[in-house]
XYZ file of C-alpha atoms in Angstrom:
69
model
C 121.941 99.944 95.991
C 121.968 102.918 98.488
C 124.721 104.758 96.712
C 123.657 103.988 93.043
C 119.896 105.695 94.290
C 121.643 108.584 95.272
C 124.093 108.873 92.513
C 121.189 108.482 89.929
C 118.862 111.021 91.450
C 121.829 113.187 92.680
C 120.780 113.023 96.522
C 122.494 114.646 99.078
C 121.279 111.959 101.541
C 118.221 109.570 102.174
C 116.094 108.035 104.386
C 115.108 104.486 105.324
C 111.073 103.586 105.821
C 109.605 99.977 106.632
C 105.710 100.363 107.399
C 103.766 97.048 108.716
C 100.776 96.653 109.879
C 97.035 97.983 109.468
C 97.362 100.782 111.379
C 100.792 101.584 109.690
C 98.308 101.329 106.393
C 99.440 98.082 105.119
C 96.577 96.507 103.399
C 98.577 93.125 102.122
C 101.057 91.725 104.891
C 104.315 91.637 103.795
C 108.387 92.864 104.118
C 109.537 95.901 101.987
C 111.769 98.489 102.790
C 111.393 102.255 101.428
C 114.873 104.274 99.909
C 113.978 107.988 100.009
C 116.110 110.090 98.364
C 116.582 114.023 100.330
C 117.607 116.637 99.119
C 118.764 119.823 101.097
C 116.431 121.760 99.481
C 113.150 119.956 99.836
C 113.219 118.753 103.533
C 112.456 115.420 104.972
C 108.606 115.890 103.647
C 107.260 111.820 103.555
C 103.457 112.973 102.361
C 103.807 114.925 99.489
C 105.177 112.660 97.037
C 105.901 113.166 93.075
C 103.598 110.815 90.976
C 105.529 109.940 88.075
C 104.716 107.853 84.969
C 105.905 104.389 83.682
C 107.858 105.964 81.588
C 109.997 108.172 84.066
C 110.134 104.680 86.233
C 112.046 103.054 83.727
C 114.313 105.728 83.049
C 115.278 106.514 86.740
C 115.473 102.525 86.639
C 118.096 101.974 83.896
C 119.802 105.050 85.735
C 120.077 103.357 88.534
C 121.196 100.126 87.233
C 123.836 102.004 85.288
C 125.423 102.863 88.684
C 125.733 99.577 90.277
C 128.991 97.627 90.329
């Protein structure tokens, strides 16, 4: 899934995030694992994140699909 992510939102690499716990703000306990997608021009920033809409979800979704085996 890793390279079809980067191939869709042309990444030059990404990073891997797993947050559990309360005081890792966690409010219902379960397993999920973050993909980030960096880019050599934006930096490693994990707070400032781009809200988009459902719209732009399912695009970057069927974008990503297309790139799986």
């Amino acid at each position: 899934i890793i390279n079809a992510i980067i191939k869709a939102t042309k990444a030059d690499a990404f990073s891997i995030a797993q947050n559990n716990g309360k005081a890792a703000k966690q409010i219902v306990p379960h397993v999920h694992v973050h993909i980030i997608p960096r880019y050599n021009t934006t930096g490693t920033i994990w707070t400032q994140r781009k809200v988009v809409n459902n719209d732009e979800l399912d695009n970057l979704a069927k974008k990503i699909r297309s790139f799986l085996d």
